[in-house]
Tab-separated table of C-alpha atoms in Angstrom:
chain	number	residue	atom	x	y	z
A	1	MET	CA	4.089	-116.190	-45.086
A	2	ALA	CA	5.839	-117.348	-41.910
A	3	ASP	CA	2.741	-116.505	-39.858
A	4	ASN	CA	0.586	-118.568	-42.198
A	5	GLN	CA	2.940	-121.524	-41.833
A	6	TRP	CA	2.857	-121.221	-38.041
A	7	LEU	CA	-0.932	-120.992	-38.109
A	8	THR	CA	-1.213	-124.107	-40.260
A	9	THR	CA	1.180	-126.052	-38.030
A	10	LEU	CA	-0.610	-125.065	-34.835
A	11	TRP	CA	-4.009	-125.996	-36.175
A	12	LEU	CA	-2.666	-129.369	-37.298
A	13	VAL	CA	-1.318	-129.993	-33.791
A	14	LEU	CA	-4.658	-128.964	-32.314
A	15	ALA	CA	-6.470	-131.291	-34.708
A	16	VAL	CA	-4.309	-134.220	-33.575
A	17	VAL	CA	-5.061	-133.434	-29.926
A	18	VAL	CA	-8.797	-133.270	-30.641
A	19	VAL	CA	-8.670	-136.650	-32.392
A	20	ALA	CA	-6.894	-138.138	-29.385
A	21	THR	CA	-9.648	-136.966	-27.030
A	22	GLN	CA	-12.346	-138.637	-29.078
A	23	GLY	CA	-12.965	-142.365	-29.141
A	24	LEU	CA	-15.930	-144.237	-27.746
A	25	ARG	CA	-16.904	-143.392	-24.176
A	26	LEU	CA	-18.699	-146.342	-22.615
A	27	GLY	CA	-20.677	-146.102	-19.404
A	28	SER	CA	-22.696	-148.292	-17.079
A	29	PHE	CA	-25.051	-146.799	-14.514
A	30	ASN	CA	-27.168	-148.507	-11.882
A	31	ILE	CA	-29.938	-145.905	-11.622
A	32	LYS	CA	-31.453	-147.204	-8.426
A	33	ILE	CA	-35.107	-148.188	-8.975
A	34	PHE	CA	-35.440	-146.239	-12.223
A	35	ASN	CA	-39.219	-146.138	-12.494
A	36	THR	CA	-42.045	-143.682	-13.170
A	37	THR	CA	-41.674	-142.146	-9.702
A	38	LYS	CA	-38.088	-141.167	-10.421
A	39	GLY	CA	-39.086	-140.132	-13.940
A	40	HIS	CA	-41.401	-137.481	-12.484
A	41	LYS	CA	-38.611	-135.829	-10.452
A	42	ASP	CA	-37.490	-132.979	-12.676
A	43	HIS	CA	-34.188	-132.234	-10.942
A	44	VAL	CA	-33.233	-135.917	-10.830
A	45	MET	CA	-33.968	-136.352	-14.531
A	46	GLY	CA	-31.845	-133.293	-15.234
A	47	TYR	CA	-28.835	-134.914	-13.560
A	48	LEU	CA	-29.512	-138.229	-15.275
A	49	ALA	CA	-29.647	-136.517	-18.668
A	50	LYS	CA	-26.439	-134.612	-17.934
A	51	THR	CA	-24.737	-137.877	-17.029
A	52	ALA	CA	-26.085	-139.988	-19.888
A	53	VAL	CA	-25.040	-137.500	-22.557
A	54	ARG	CA	-21.397	-138.013	-21.519
A	55	TYR	CA	-21.482	-141.438	-23.107
A	56	ASP	CA	-21.638	-142.815	-26.617
A	57	ILE	CA	-23.113	-146.014	-25.179
A	58	MET	CA	-24.470	-146.328	-21.645
A	59	ALA	CA	-25.910	-149.431	-19.998
A	60	ILE	CA	-28.786	-148.747	-17.626
A	61	ILE	CA	-29.076	-151.159	-14.725
A	62	GLU	CA	-32.087	-151.514	-12.411
A	63	LEU	CA	-34.711	-150.144	-14.785
A	64	ARG	CA	-38.080	-151.007	-13.243
A	65	ASP	CA	-40.679	-149.720	-15.650
A	66	PRO	CA	-42.279	-152.214	-18.080
A	67	SER	CA	-43.963	-149.314	-19.876
A	68	LEU	CA	-40.518	-147.729	-20.516
A	69	TRP	CA	-42.087	-144.347	-19.749
A	70	ALA	CA	-39.209	-143.261	-17.508
A	71	LEU	CA	-36.636	-144.288	-20.117
A	72	LYS	CA	-38.489	-142.379	-22.830
A	73	GLN	CA	-38.685	-139.333	-20.559
A	74	LEU	CA	-34.927	-139.512	-20.083
A	75	VAL	CA	-34.372	-139.635	-23.840
A	76	GLN	CA	-36.624	-136.593	-24.273
A	77	ARG	CA	-34.823	-134.738	-21.485
A	78	ILE	CA	-31.444	-135.432	-23.092
A	79	LYS	CA	-32.733	-133.966	-26.342
A	80	SER	CA	-34.322	-130.888	-24.763
A	81	ASP	CA	-31.401	-130.088	-22.436
A	82	HIS	CA	-28.458	-131.087	-24.612
A	83	GLY	CA	-29.717	-131.282	-28.193
A	84	VAL	CA	-28.693	-134.929	-28.509
A	85	ASP	CA	-31.110	-137.513	-29.884
A	86	MET	CA	-30.075	-140.723	-28.108
A	87	LYS	CA	-31.623	-144.033	-29.081
A	88	TYR	CA	-32.342	-146.934	-26.778
A	89	ILE	CA	-32.839	-150.683	-26.681
A	90	ALA	CA	-34.401	-152.369	-23.648
A	91	THR	CA	-35.573	-155.745	-22.406
A	92	GLY	CA	-38.860	-156.755	-20.914
A	93	SER	CA	-39.077	-157.671	-17.246
A	94	ILE	CA	-36.473	-160.187	-16.041
A	95	GLY	CA	-36.331	-161.996	-12.708
A	96	LYS	CA	-37.962	-164.857	-10.859
A	97	ALA	CA	-38.716	-163.331	-7.459
A	98	VAL	CA	-40.922	-160.239	-7.502
A	99	ILE	CA	-38.367	-158.174	-5.571
A	100	HIS	CA	-35.719	-159.007	-8.183
A	101	ILE	CA	-37.681	-158.160	-11.329
A	102	GLU	CA	-35.837	-155.556	-13.398
A	103	GLN	CA	-34.980	-154.612	-16.968
A	104	TYR	CA	-31.787	-153.811	-18.817
A	105	ALA	CA	-31.419	-150.973	-21.296
A	106	PHE	CA	-28.759	-149.295	-23.395
A	107	LEU	CA	-28.673	-145.700	-24.591
A	108	TYR	CA	-26.504	-145.007	-27.632
A	109	ARG	CA	-25.484	-142.211	-30.002
A	110	GLU	CA	-26.831	-142.988	-33.442
A	111	ASP	CA	-25.695	-139.517	-34.536
A	112	LYS	CA	-22.102	-140.752	-34.051
A	113	GLY	CA	-22.683	-143.704	-36.354
A	114	ILE	CA	-23.328	-146.232	-33.582
A	115	SER	CA	-25.999	-148.800	-34.385
A	116	VAL	CA	-27.525	-151.950	-32.932
A	117	VAL	CA	-26.867	-154.995	-35.093
A	118	ASP	CA	-28.516	-157.701	-33.001
A	119	SER	CA	-29.538	-158.568	-29.441
A	120	TYR	CA	-30.738	-161.464	-27.334
A	121	LEU	CA	-31.343	-162.563	-23.769
A	122	TYR	CA	-29.127	-165.385	-22.525
A	123	ASP	CA	-30.921	-168.730	-22.332
A	124	ASP	CA	-29.931	-170.098	-18.941
A	125	GLY	CA	-32.350	-173.035	-18.802
A	126	ASP	CA	-36.025	-173.779	-18.302
A	127	GLU	CA	-37.471	-171.634	-15.517
A	128	ALA	CA	-40.618	-173.769	-15.327
A	129	LYS	CA	-38.506	-176.846	-14.603
A	130	GLY	CA	-36.197	-175.001	-12.232
A	131	THR	CA	-33.130	-175.653	-14.378
A	132	ASP	CA	-32.299	-172.008	-15.032
A	133	VAL	CA	-29.162	-170.766	-13.299
A	134	PHE	CA	-29.559	-166.985	-13.035
A	135	GLU	CA	-32.078	-164.876	-11.150
A	136	ARG	CA	-31.709	-162.315	-13.954
A	137	GLU	CA	-30.261	-163.494	-17.257
A	138	PRO	CA	-27.599	-161.338	-18.962
A	139	PHE	CA	-28.679	-159.194	-21.913
A	140	MET	CA	-26.462	-159.200	-25.002
A	141	VAL	CA	-26.390	-156.405	-27.578
A	142	ARG	CA	-24.138	-156.294	-30.620
A	143	PHE	CA	-23.162	-152.739	-31.543
A	144	ARG	CA	-21.446	-151.391	-34.622
A	145	ALA	CA	-19.201	-148.416	-33.819
A	146	PRO	CA	-17.315	-147.551	-37.030
A	147	ASN	CA	-15.264	-144.748	-35.473
A	148	CYS	CA	-13.878	-146.952	-32.692
A	149	VAL	CA	-10.644	-148.906	-33.055
A	150	VAL	CA	-12.705	-152.000	-32.133
A	151	SER	CA	-15.809	-151.420	-34.221
A	152	ASP	CA	-17.705	-154.654	-33.518
A	153	LEU	CA	-18.734	-154.715	-29.851
A	154	ALA	CA	-20.803	-157.272	-27.959
A	155	LEU	CA	-21.934	-155.691	-24.700
A	156	VAL	CA	-23.336	-157.959	-22.000
A	157	ALA	CA	-25.382	-156.168	-19.333
A	158	PHE	CA	-25.620	-158.062	-16.061
A	159	HIS	CA	-26.894	-157.421	-12.523
A	160	PRO	CA	-26.849	-160.374	-10.129
A	161	PRO	CA	-28.583	-159.928	-6.766
A	162	PRO	CA	-26.057	-159.381	-3.944
A	163	SER	CA	-26.796	-162.782	-2.410
A	164	ASP	CA	-26.193	-164.518	-5.764
A	165	ALA	CA	-23.189	-162.522	-6.939
A	166	LEU	CA	-20.474	-165.068	-6.159
A	167	HIS	CA	-22.518	-167.917	-7.612
A	168	ASP	CA	-23.349	-165.947	-10.757
A	169	LEU	CA	-19.839	-164.652	-11.409
A	170	LYS	CA	-18.632	-168.258	-11.409
A	171	LEU	CA	-21.034	-168.936	-14.294
A	172	LEU	CA	-19.973	-166.117	-16.612
A	173	ILE	CA	-17.567	-168.209	-18.705
A	174	PRO	CA	-20.451	-170.101	-20.399
A	175	VAL	CA	-22.136	-166.731	-21.011
A	176	TYR	CA	-18.994	-165.404	-22.677
A	177	GLU	CA	-18.644	-168.562	-24.773
A	178	ASP	CA	-22.262	-168.270	-25.881
A	179	VAL	CA	-21.669	-164.712	-27.095
A	180	ARG	CA	-18.513	-165.772	-28.959
A	181	LYS	CA	-20.413	-168.620	-30.608
A	182	THR	CA	-23.267	-166.323	-31.624
A	183	TRP	CA	-21.123	-163.392	-32.785
A	184	PRO	CA	-17.614	-164.768	-33.430
A	185	ASP	CA	-16.278	-161.488	-34.828
A	186	SER	CA	-17.357	-159.348	-31.879
A	187	HIS	CA	-15.248	-158.034	-29.010
A	188	VAL	CA	-17.000	-158.877	-25.734
A	189	ILE	CA	-17.442	-156.579	-22.736
A	190	ILE	CA	-19.469	-157.648	-19.704
A	191	LEU	CA	-20.638	-154.635	-17.720
A	192	GLY	CA	-23.012	-153.619	-14.981
A	193	ASP	CA	-23.513	-153.731	-11.246
A	194	LEU	CA	-21.880	-157.101	-10.650
A	195	ASN	CA	-21.909	-156.686	-6.853
A	196	ALA	CA	-18.286	-157.765	-7.204
A	197	ASP	CA	-16.861	-156.631	-3.874
A	198	CYS	CA	-17.303	-156.363	-0.109
A	199	ARG	CA	-19.706	-158.813	1.510
A	200	SER	CA	-21.176	-160.044	-1.774
A	201	VAL	CA	-17.823	-161.105	-3.230
A	202	PRO	CA	-14.998	-160.767	-0.688
A	203	LYS	CA	-11.487	-160.620	-2.092
A	204	GLU	CA	-10.628	-164.049	-0.721
A	205	ALA	CA	-13.298	-165.470	-3.068
A	206	TRP	CA	-11.548	-164.273	-6.251
A	207	PRO	CA	-9.665	-167.582	-6.764
A	208	GLN	CA	-13.043	-169.321	-7.133
A	209	ILE	CA	-14.079	-167.109	-10.061
A	210	GLU	CA	-12.702	-168.386	-13.370
A	211	ILE	CA	-13.436	-165.232	-15.348
A	212	ARG	CA	-11.342	-163.326	-12.842
A	213	GLN	CA	-8.414	-165.765	-12.925
A	214	ARG	CA	-8.034	-166.372	-16.656
A	215	PRO	CA	-5.463	-164.003	-18.200
A	216	GLU	CA	-7.513	-163.140	-21.288
A	217	PHE	CA	-10.045	-161.248	-19.159
A	218	TYR	CA	-9.248	-157.715	-18.059
A	219	TRP	CA	-11.017	-155.945	-15.169
A	220	PRO	CA	-10.084	-152.265	-15.641
A	221	ILE	CA	-11.979	-150.828	-12.654
A	222	ASP	CA	-9.604	-150.996	-9.708
A	223	ASP	CA	-10.561	-153.306	-6.839
A	224	ASP	CA	-10.050	-150.396	-4.450
A	225	ALA	CA	-12.317	-148.047	-6.410
A	226	ASP	CA	-15.538	-146.830	-4.805
A	227	THR	CA	-18.568	-147.015	-7.086
A	228	MET	CA	-21.017	-146.150	-4.303
A	229	VAL	CA	-22.314	-142.733	-3.245
A	230	LYS	CA	-22.533	-143.175	0.535
A	231	ASP	CA	-19.535	-142.006	2.539
A	232	ARG	CA	-19.488	-145.110	4.691
A	233	SER	CA	-19.384	-147.391	1.646
A	234	MET	CA	-16.140	-148.283	-0.113
A	235	CYS	CA	-17.066	-151.001	-2.587
A	236	ALA	CA	-16.240	-151.602	-6.257
A	237	TYR	CA	-19.563	-153.216	-7.089
A	238	ASP	CA	-19.806	-151.903	-10.656
A	239	ARG	CA	-17.384	-153.412	-13.154
A	240	PHE	CA	-16.295	-153.907	-16.731
A	241	ILE	CA	-14.884	-157.268	-17.852
A	242	LEU	CA	-13.067	-157.039	-21.181
A	243	ALA	CA	-12.228	-160.149	-23.179
A	244	GLY	CA	-9.056	-160.303	-25.244
A	245	GLN	CA	-5.902	-158.312	-25.844
A	246	ALA	CA	-7.428	-156.163	-28.594
A	247	LEU	CA	-9.925	-154.655	-26.148
A	248	LYS	CA	-7.326	-154.244	-23.429
A	249	ASP	CA	-5.090	-152.360	-25.874
A	250	ALA	CA	-8.040	-150.247	-27.017
A	251	VAL	CA	-8.737	-148.792	-23.557
A	252	VAL	CA	-7.297	-145.301	-23.138
A	253	PRO	CA	-5.045	-145.586	-20.066
A	254	GLY	CA	-6.523	-143.946	-16.992
A	255	SER	CA	-10.011	-143.669	-18.483
A	256	ALA	CA	-11.621	-146.586	-16.596
A	257	LYS	CA	-13.036	-145.219	-13.357
A	258	PRO	CA	-16.187	-144.273	-11.480
A	259	PHE	CA	-17.670	-140.912	-12.467
A	260	ASN	CA	-18.118	-139.162	-9.128
A	261	THR	CA	-21.412	-137.305	-9.546
A	262	ARG	CA	-21.141	-135.711	-6.100
A	263	GLU	CA	-17.870	-133.992	-6.933
A	264	GLU	CA	-18.680	-133.238	-10.569
A	265	TYR	CA	-22.098	-131.703	-9.862
A	266	GLY	CA	-21.404	-130.303	-6.396
A	267	LEU	CA	-24.049	-132.445	-4.715
A	268	THR	CA	-24.427	-133.395	-1.098
A	269	GLU	CA	-24.692	-137.068	-0.260
A	270	THR	CA	-28.451	-136.694	0.185
A	271	GLN	CA	-28.854	-134.958	-3.179
A	272	ALA	CA	-26.734	-137.547	-4.984
A	273	LEU	CA	-28.694	-140.393	-3.418
A	274	GLU	CA	-31.876	-139.010	-4.973
A	275	VAL	CA	-30.322	-139.825	-8.341
A	276	SER	CA	-28.809	-143.174	-7.349
A	277	ASP	CA	-26.799	-144.888	-4.646
A	278	HIS	CA	-24.238	-145.822	-7.323
A	279	TYR	CA	-21.834	-143.776	-9.399
A	280	PRO	CA	-21.674	-144.586	-13.097
A	281	ILE	CA	-18.510	-146.285	-14.269
A	282	GLU	CA	-16.840	-145.390	-17.540
A	283	LEU	CA	-13.981	-146.073	-19.904
A	284	VAL	CA	-12.848	-144.766	-23.273
A	285	LEU	CA	-11.980	-146.962	-26.250
A	286	ARG	CA	-9.570	-145.374	-28.691
A	287	ASP	CA	-10.772	-143.677	-31.839
A	288	ALA	CA	-10.021	-145.499	-35.085
A	289	SER	CA	-7.833	-142.565	-36.135
A	290	ASP	CA	-6.051	-142.223	-32.766
A	291	PRO	CA	-2.346	-141.882	-33.608
A	292	VAL	CA	-1.129	-142.965	-30.196
A	293	GLY	CA	-1.799	-146.685	-30.410
A	294	SER	CA	-1.285	-149.253	-27.712
A	295	SER	CA	2.509	-149.400	-27.768
A	296	SER	CA	2.993	-146.661	-25.183
A	297	THR	CA	0.893	-146.786	-22.036
A	298	LEU	CA	2.626	-143.690	-20.651
A	299	VAL	CA	2.046	-141.629	-23.781
A	300	GLY	CA	-1.522	-142.889	-24.009
A	301	GLY	CA	-2.137	-141.836	-20.443
A	302	LEU	CA	-0.729	-138.372	-21.077
A	303	TRP	CA	-2.941	-137.990	-24.120
A	304	ASN	CA	-5.936	-138.941	-22.012
A	305	LEU	CA	-5.273	-135.978	-19.723
A	306	TRP	CA	-6.280	-133.665	-22.534
A	307	THR	CA	-10.003	-134.267	-22.168
A	308	GLY	CA	-12.975	-132.120	-21.250
A	309	HIS	CA	-12.055	-128.585	-20.224
A	310	TYR	CA	-8.343	-129.129	-20.932
A	311	ILE	CA	-9.020	-128.780	-24.658
A	312	ILE	CA	-10.156	-125.213	-23.974
A	313	ILE	CA	-6.760	-124.480	-22.442
A	314	ILE	CA	-5.075	-125.673	-25.633
A	315	ILE	CA	-7.262	-123.421	-27.760
A	316	LEU	CA	-6.488	-120.430	-25.536
A	317	ILE	CA	-2.759	-121.165	-25.758
A	318	VAL	CA	-2.979	-121.291	-29.547
A	319	ILE	CA	-4.836	-117.972	-29.672
A	320	ALA	CA	-2.361	-116.338	-27.266
A	321	PHE	CA	0.573	-117.584	-29.314
A	322	LEU	CA	-0.875	-116.190	-32.538
A	323	ILE	CA	-1.454	-112.800	-30.887
A	324	PHE	CA	2.123	-112.862	-29.592
A	325	ARG	CA	3.426	-113.626	-33.074
A	326	ARG	CA	1.536	-110.736	-34.591
A	327	ARG	CA	2.746	-108.349	-31.888
A	328	SER	CA	6.298	-109.515	-32.485
A	329	ALA	CA	5.965	-108.783	-36.185
A	330	VAL	CA	4.889	-105.206	-35.433
A	331	TYR	CA	7.065	-104.313	-32.449
A	332	GLY	CA	10.019	-106.618	-32.808
A	333	ASN	CA	11.101	-109.593	-30.723
A	334	PHE	CA	9.304	-110.042	-27.366
A	335	GLY	CA	6.937	-107.186	-28.182
A	336	ILE	CA	9.550	-104.428	-27.481
A	337	ALA	CA	9.766	-101.568	-29.990
A	338	LYS	CA	13.109	-101.308	-31.716
A	339	ARG	CA	15.053	-98.061	-31.301
A	340	THR	CA	17.023	-96.426	-34.071
């Protein structure tokens, strides 16, 4: 009976740990010039599929394929390699100058209950009259994620050209206000390759950027992070901007960071650059059933350590403990046979 009680207790503890490692994993990846040429490179698509399947929702930046063939190939590769049927939503071509024409896309896990509620492209003025303000307008998608502590998400994908980055970041407040007006119940996250560092946006320019200065906006990717593959680069170009305290509290501490594909996949710089010159960035939003809550940043951070392969360690510890208990029952305390 005692063994059964121990077994029940241990499995309950394990279940709590598993719940804490869930939540919604959000990613954004500038897949440099993601077109049909890249879509035909089998090894590159393998790495892209392996990366994309990490996320419940992933923004794709720098898609350059109006036919969406490369995106569809990626979805098929994810299914064939990982057994996951990811869905997508994508824009048409966006951009005024030919060299700046791109598309935005999102991949998402419908099998986890995530769905697209609505979407639109930001109206930044009349291009024919020259009154539009962005080279590439932001793309807004409203997602429903019932298992996330913030279930109504408005994700805004954005990629300003490097030369326009400072100008465009100054204009993001009206974009945010437009999303709030359109979907007042949604929690807003702006994400993408914002070119928000180094020569494009030097640190001394931050005071000019309202969305950076206002306290209700949270930039979880550290300014000193490196979201670029090349060794000689040290720039935090790719960013998340979270609006409101509820979203800030929902982020699992320590989860917002670049995902270093070179280290994770054992790639050389040259090999990694075949995939992209950027690393994806990621964060985790707490599961709706996460017992930790936002009151303890330290505890939340410790819980976040138990992700990926660490859960296997927990399972092995549980199994070892149960074996030890059974041996103790047969041979006595500490597994040593009692003498009479």
